[in-house]
Coordinates of C-alpha atoms in Angstrom, one line a residue:
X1 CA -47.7 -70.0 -78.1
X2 CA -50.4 -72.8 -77.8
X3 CA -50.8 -75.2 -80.6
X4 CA -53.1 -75.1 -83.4
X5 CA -56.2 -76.9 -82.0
X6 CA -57.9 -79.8 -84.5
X7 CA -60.9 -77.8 -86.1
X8 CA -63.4 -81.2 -86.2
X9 CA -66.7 -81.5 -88.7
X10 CA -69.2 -82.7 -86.1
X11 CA -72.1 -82.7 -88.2
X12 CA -74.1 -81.3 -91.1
X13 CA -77.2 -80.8 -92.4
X14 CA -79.9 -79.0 -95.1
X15 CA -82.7 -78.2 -96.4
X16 CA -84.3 -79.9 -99.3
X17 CA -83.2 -77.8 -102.5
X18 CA -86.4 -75.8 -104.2
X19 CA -86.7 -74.9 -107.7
X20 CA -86.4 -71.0 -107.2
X21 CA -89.3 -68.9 -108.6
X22 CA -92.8 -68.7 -108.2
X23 CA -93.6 -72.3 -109.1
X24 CA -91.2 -73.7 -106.4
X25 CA -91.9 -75.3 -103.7
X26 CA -90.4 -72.4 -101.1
X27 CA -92.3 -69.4 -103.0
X28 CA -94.2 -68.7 -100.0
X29 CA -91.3 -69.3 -97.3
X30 CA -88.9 -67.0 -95.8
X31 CA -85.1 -67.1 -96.7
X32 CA -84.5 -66.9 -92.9
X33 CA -87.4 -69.8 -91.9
X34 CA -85.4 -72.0 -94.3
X35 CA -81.6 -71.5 -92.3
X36 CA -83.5 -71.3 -89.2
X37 CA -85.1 -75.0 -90.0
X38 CA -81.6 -76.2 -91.4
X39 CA -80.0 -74.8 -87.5
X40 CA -83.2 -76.2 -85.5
X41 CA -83.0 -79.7 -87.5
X42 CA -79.1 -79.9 -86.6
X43 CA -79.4 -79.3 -82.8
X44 CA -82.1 -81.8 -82.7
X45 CA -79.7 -84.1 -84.5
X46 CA -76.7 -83.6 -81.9
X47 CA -78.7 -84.0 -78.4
X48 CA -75.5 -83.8 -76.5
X49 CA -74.7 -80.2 -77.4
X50 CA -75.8 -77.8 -74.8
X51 CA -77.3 -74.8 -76.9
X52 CA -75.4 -72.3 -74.6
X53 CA -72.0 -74.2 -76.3
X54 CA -72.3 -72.9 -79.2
X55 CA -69.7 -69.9 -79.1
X56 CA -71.0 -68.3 -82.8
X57 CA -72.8 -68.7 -85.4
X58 CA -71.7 -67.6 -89.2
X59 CA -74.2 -67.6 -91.9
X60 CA -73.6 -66.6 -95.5
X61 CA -76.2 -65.0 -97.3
X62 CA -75.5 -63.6 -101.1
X63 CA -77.8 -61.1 -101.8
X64 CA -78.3 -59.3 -98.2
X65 CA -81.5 -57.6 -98.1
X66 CA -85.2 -58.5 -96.9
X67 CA -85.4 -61.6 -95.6
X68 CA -81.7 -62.8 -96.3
X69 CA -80.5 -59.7 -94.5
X70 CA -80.3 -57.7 -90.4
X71 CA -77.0 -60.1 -89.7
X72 CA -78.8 -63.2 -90.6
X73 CA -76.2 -65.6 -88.3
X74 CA -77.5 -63.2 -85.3
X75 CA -81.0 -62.6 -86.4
X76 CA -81.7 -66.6 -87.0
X77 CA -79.5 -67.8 -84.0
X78 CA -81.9 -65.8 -81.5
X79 CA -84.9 -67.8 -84.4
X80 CA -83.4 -71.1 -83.7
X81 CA -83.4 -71.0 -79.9
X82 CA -80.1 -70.5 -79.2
X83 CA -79.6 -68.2 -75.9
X84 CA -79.7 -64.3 -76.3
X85 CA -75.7 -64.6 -75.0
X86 CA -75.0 -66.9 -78.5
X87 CA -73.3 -63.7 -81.6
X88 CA -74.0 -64.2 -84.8
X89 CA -72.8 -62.6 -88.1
X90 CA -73.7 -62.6 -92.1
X91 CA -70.7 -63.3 -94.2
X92 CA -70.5 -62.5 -98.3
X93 CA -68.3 -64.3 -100.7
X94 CA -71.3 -65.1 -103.1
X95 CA -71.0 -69.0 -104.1
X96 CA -68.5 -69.7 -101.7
X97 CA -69.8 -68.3 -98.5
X98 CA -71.1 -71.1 -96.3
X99 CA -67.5 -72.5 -97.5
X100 CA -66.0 -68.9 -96.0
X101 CA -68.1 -69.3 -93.0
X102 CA -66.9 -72.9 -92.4
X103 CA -63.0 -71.3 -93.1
X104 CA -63.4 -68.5 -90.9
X105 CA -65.1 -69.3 -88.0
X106 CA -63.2 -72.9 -87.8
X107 CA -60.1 -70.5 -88.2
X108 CA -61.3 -69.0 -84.7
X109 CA -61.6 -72.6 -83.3
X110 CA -57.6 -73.6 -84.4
X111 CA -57.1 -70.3 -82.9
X112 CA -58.8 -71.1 -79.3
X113 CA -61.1 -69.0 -79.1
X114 CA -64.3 -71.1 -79.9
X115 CA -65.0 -74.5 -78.5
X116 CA -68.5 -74.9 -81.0
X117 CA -69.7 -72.9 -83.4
X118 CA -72.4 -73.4 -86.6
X119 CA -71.5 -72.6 -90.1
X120 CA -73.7 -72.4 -92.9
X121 CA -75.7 -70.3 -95.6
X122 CA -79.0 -69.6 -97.0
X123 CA -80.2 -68.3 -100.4
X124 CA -83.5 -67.7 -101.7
X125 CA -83.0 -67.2 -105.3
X126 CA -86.6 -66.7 -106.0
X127 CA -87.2 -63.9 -103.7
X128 CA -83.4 -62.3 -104.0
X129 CA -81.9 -63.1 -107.5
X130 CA -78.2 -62.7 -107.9
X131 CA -77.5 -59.1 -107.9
X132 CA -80.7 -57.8 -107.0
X133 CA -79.8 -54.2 -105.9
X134 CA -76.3 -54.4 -106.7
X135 CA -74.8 -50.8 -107.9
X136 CA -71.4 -52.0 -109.2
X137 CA -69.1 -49.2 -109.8
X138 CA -68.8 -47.8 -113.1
X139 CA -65.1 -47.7 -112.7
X140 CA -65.0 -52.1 -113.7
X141 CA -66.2 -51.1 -117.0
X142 CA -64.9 -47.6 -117.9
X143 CA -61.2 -48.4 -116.8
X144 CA -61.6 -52.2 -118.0
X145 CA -61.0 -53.5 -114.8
X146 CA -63.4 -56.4 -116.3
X147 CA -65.6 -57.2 -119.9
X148 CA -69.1 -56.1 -119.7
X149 CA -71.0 -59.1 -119.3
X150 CA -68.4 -60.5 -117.0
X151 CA -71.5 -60.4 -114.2
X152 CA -73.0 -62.3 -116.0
X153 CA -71.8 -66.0 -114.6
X154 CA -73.1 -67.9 -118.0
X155 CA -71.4 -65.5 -120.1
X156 CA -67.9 -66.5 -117.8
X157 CA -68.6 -70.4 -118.5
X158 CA -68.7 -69.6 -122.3
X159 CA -65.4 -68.4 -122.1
X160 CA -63.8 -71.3 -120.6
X161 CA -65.4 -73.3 -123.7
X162 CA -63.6 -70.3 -126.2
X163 CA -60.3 -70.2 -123.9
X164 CA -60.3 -74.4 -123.9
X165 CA -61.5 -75.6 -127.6
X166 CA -60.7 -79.2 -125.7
X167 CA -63.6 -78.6 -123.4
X168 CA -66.7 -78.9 -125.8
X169 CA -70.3 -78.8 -125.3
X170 CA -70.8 -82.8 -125.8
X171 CA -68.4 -83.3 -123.0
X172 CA -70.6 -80.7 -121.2
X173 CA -73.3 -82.5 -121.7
X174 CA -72.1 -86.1 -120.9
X175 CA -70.8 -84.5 -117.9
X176 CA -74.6 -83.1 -116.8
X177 CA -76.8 -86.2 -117.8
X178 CA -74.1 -88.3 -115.6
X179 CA -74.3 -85.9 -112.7
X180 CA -78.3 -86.8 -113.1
X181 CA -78.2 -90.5 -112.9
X182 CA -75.6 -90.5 -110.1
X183 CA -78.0 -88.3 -107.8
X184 CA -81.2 -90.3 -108.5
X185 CA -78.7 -93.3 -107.8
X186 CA -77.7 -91.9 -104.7
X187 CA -80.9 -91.1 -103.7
X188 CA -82.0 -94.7 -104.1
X189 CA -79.2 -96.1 -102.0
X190 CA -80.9 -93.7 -99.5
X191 CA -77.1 -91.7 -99.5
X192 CA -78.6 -88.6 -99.6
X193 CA -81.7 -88.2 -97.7
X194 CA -80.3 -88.8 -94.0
X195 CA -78.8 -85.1 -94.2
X196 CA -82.2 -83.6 -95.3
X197 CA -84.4 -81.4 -92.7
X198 CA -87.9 -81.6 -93.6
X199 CA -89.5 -78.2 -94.2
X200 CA -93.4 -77.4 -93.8
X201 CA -94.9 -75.7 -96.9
X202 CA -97.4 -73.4 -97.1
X203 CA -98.8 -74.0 -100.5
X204 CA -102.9 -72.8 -102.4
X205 CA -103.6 -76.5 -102.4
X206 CA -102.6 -76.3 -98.6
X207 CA -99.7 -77.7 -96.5
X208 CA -97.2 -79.7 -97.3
X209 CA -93.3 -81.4 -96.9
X210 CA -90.2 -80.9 -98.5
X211 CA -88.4 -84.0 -98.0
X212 CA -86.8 -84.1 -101.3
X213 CA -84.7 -82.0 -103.7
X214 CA -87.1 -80.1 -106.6
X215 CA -85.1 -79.9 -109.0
X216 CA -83.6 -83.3 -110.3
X217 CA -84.5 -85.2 -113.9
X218 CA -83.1 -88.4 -113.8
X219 CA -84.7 -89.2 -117.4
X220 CA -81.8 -86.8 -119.2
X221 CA -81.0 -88.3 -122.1
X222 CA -77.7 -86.8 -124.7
X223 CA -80.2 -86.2 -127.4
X224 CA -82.4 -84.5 -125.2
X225 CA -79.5 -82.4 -123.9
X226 CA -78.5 -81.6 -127.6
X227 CA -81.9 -79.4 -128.7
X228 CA -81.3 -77.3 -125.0
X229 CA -81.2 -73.3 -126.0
X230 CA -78.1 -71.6 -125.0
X231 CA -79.5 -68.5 -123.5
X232 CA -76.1 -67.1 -123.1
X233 CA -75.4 -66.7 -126.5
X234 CA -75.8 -67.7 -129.9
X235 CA -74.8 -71.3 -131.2
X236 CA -73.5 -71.3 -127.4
X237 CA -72.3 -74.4 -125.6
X238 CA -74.2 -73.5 -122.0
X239 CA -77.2 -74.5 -121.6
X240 CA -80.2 -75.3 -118.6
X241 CA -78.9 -79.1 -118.8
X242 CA -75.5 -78.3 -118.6
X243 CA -75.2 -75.9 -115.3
X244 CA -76.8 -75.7 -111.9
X245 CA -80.8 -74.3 -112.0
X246 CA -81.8 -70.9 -109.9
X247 CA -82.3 -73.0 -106.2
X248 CA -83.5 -72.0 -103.0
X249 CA -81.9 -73.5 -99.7
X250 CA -80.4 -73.7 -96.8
X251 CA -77.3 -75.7 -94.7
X252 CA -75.9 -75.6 -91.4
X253 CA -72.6 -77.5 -89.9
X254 CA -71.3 -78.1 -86.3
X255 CA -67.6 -77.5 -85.8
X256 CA -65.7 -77.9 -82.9
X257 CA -62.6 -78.3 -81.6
X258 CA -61.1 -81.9 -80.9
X259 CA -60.9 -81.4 -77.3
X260 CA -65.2 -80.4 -77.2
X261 CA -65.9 -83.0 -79.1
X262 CA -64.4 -85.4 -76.8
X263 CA -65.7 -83.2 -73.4
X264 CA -69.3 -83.3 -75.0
X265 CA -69.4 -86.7 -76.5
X266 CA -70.0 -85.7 -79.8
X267 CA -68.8 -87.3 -83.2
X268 CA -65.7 -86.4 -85.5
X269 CA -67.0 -86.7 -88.7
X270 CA -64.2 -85.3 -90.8
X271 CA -60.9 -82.8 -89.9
X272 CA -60.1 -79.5 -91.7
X273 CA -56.8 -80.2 -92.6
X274 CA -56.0 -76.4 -94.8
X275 CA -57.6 -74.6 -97.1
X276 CA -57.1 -72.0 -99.9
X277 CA -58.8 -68.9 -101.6
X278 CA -57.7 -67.4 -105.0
X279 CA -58.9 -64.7 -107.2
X280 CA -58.6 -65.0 -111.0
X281 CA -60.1 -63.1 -114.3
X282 CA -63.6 -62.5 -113.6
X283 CA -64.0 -63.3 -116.9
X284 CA -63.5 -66.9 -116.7
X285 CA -64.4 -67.3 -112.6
X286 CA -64.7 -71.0 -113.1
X287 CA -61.0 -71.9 -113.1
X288 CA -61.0 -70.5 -109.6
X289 CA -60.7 -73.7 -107.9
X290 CA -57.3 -74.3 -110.1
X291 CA -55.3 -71.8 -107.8
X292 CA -57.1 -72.3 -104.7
X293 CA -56.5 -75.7 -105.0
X294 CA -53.3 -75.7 -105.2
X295 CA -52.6 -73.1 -102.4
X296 CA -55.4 -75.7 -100.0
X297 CA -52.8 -78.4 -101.3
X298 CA -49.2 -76.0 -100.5
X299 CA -50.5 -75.3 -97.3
X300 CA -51.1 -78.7 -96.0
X301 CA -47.6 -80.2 -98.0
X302 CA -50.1 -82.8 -100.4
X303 CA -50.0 -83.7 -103.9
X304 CA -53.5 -84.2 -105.8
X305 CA -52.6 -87.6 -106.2
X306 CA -53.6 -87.7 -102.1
X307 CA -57.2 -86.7 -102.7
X308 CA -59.2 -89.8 -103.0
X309 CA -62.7 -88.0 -102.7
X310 CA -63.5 -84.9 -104.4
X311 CA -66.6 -83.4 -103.6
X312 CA -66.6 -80.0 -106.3
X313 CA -69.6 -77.7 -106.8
X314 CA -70.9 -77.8 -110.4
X315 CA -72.0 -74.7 -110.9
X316 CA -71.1 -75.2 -115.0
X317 CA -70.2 -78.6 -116.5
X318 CA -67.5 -76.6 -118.3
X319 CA -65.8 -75.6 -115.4
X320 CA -65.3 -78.8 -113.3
X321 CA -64.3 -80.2 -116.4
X322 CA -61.5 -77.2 -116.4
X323 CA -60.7 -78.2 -113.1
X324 CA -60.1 -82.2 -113.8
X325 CA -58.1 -81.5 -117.3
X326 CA -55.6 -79.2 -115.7
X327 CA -54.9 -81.7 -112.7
X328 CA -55.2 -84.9 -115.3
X329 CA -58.8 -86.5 -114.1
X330 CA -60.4 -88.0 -116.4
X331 CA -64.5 -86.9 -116.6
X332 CA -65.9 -89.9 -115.0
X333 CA -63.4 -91.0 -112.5
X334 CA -65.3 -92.2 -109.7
X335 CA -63.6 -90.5 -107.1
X336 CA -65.5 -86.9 -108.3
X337 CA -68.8 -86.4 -107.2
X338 CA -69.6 -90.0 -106.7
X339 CA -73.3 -88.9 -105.9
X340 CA -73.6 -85.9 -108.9
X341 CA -73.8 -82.5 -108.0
X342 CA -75.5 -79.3 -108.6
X343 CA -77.1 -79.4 -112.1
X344 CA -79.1 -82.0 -110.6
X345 CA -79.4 -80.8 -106.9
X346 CA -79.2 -77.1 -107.7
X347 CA -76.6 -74.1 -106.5
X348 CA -78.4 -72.2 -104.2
X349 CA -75.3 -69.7 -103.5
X350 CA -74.3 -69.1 -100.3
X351 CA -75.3 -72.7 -99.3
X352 CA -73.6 -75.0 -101.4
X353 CA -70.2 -75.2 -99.6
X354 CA -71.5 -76.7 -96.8
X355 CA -73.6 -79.2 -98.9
X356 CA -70.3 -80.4 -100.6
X357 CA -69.2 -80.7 -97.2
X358 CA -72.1 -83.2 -96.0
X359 CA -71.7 -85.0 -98.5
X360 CA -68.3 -85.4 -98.4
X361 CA -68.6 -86.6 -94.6
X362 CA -71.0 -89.0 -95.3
X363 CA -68.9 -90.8 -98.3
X364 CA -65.7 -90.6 -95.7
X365 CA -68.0 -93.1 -93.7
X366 CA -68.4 -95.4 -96.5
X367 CA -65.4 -95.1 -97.9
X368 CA -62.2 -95.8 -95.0
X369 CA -59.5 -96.5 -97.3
X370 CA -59.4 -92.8 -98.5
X371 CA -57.8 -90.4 -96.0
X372 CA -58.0 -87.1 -97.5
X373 CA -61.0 -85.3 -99.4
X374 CA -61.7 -82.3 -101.1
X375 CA -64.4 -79.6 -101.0
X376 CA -64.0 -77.2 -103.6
X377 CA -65.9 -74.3 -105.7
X378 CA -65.6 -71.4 -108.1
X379 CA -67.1 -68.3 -106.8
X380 CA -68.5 -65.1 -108.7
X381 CA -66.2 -62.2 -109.7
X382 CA -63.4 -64.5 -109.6
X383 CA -62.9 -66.6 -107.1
X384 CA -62.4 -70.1 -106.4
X385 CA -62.4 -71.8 -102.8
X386 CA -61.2 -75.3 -101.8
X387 CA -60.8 -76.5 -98.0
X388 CA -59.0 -80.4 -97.2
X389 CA -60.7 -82.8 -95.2
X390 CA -59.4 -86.0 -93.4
X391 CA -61.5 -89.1 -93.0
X392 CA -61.7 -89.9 -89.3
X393 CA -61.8 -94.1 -90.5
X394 CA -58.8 -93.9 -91.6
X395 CA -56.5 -95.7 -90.1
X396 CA -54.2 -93.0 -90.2
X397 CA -56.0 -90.3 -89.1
X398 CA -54.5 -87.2 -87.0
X399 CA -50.7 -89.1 -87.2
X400 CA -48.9 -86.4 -89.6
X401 CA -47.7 -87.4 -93.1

């Protein structure tokens, strides 16, 4: 049997994030314009890969229907140019799936039977909220398969605060104003905007450019944070300053194998080294990344102690901060989202994964004496997702243990 081939991250890109609803900036723009941009903006980016390359393309899409929907990695490959010979699907694991499409197509890659392929995800949470059309069976409630209101993602995020007293709302709140500052401070390094695609906007006052993410405010201050309602529950700890806004966006990634990136000339940005899904209580879905963390850690024989970037989707302040108490990080260590995360940026679903993976690529560049990184995210109905990166500037890289 053939070896494993290395599944490479060539390259990565996205949208500018939009404050979903009618008074964001993608309002009037279609969910598949904006993956289509994200795809288009990427090629451009990597001049040296031949479109008829690219052996599939794998986008994630929560909420399916309308404009997110008709096997949206087909529909907006043929959108982006790509020849009428270049599949496509639509994957679905809610927040995780540009993460899944990443896993699952790259698994296809190690396998040999893709050379190139884009991964990434799209959600439009103005047009398509969470659950819009959903019909869960009644069975989840009447045989207490799960609680009620365990759809509900904010209701799940209060739980963690009941299950962990440890975990309260101040550190919540710390947690979110910091995640703030270090975007704004990212942005004005100029970390962030490099991976951006500019999209056209069709607006009343006319048209104009997203070159920027909508939703960020830098000016957060504790006491501000403090008089925040928590519309989850009474005298609740989860508030609108303490977990990711309602986003609209869009990413897309090149992966390849090692041996096309060296055929086509193209870059190794980062190498999927394992990775591991789990399901937990849907209850408390945020401690997913706890068991798929470990299993991404089992499967490629490391210790947390080797992660020396952690890139991990913030979805709820309470629930990265589950995640760093159980493996002993403390709140601020600089090695977790070093550029904040998605309170500030926003969570627009099926996206994010690939976002954390951009990132992640672009801090491996800056940062050579860390070897391995980690992507990882909780995922609704309980889930959590986590996929290992190494850091091609290494000076280790690709030579085993």
């Amino acid at each position: 049997m053939a070896e494993r081939a290395d599944v490479v991250f060539v390259d990565g890109v996205r949208t500018p994030f939009g404050r979903a609803g009618e008074k964001g900036m993608y309002w009037n723009t279609r969910a598949d314009d904006l993956v289509v941009k994200a795809i288009t903006g990427l090629l451009e980016r990597n001049p040296n890969l031949p479109k008829e390359r690219v052996d599939e393309v794998a986008i994630a899409a929560t909420t399916q229907t309308g404009d997110q929907g008709l096997t949206l990695g087909r529909s907006a490959a043929i959108l982006a140019g790509l020849p009428m010979t270049t599949p496509g699907y639509a994957i679905d694991r809610m927040c995780a799936g540009a993460m899944t499409a990443v896993t699952t197509s790259g698994s296809g890659i190690a396998f040999g039977q893709y050379d190139v392929v884009i991964a990434g995800g799209v959600e439009h949470m103005g047009h398509h909220p969470m659950g819009e059309g959903a019909d869960p069976n009644p069975r989840f409630v009447a045989e207490k398969l799960v609680a009620p209101d365990a759809l509900n993602m904010g209701n799940t995020a209060e739980r963690l605060h009941d299950r962990f007293p440890e975990l309260t709302k101040e550190r919540s709140d710390r947690f979110g104003m910091l995640s703030q500052q270090k975007v704004q401070a990212a942005y004005d390094r100029g970390d962030i905007q490099p991976d951006l695609v500019p999209v056209a906007l069709r607006t009343e006052q006319g048209w104009g450019l997203a070159t920027e993410d909508e939703g960020r405010r830098p000016e957060t201050t504790l006491e501000g944070l403090a008089t925040l309602k928590t519309p989850f529950r009474p005298h609740g700890r989860v508030t609108a300053g303490n977990a990711s806004p309602l986003t609209d966006g869009a990413t897309a990634a090149i992966l390849a194998s090692g041996t096309a990136v060296k055929e086509l000339g193209l870059t190794a940005k980062m190498r999927m080294v394992s990775f591991g899904f789990a399901g937990v209580e849907p209850e408390v879905m945020g401690i997913g990344p706890i068991p798929s963390t470990e299993r991404a850690l089992k499967n490629a024989g490391l210790k947390i102690e080797d992660i020396g970037l952690f890139e991990l989707n913030e979805a709820f302040a309470v629930q990265v901060l589950s995640f760093l108490d159980h493996f002993g990080i403390a709140d601020d260590d600089p090695r977790v989202n070093p550029w904040g995360g998605a309170i500030a940026i926003g969570h627009p679903l099926a996206a994010s994964g690939v976002r954390l993976m951009t990132q992640l690529a672009r801090q491996f560049q800056q940062h050579p004496e860390v070897r391995y990184g980690l992507t990882a995210m909780c995922v609704g109905l309980g889930q959590g997702g986590s996929v290992i990166w190494e850091n091609p500037h290494h000076k280790h890289y690709g030579k085993g243990r």
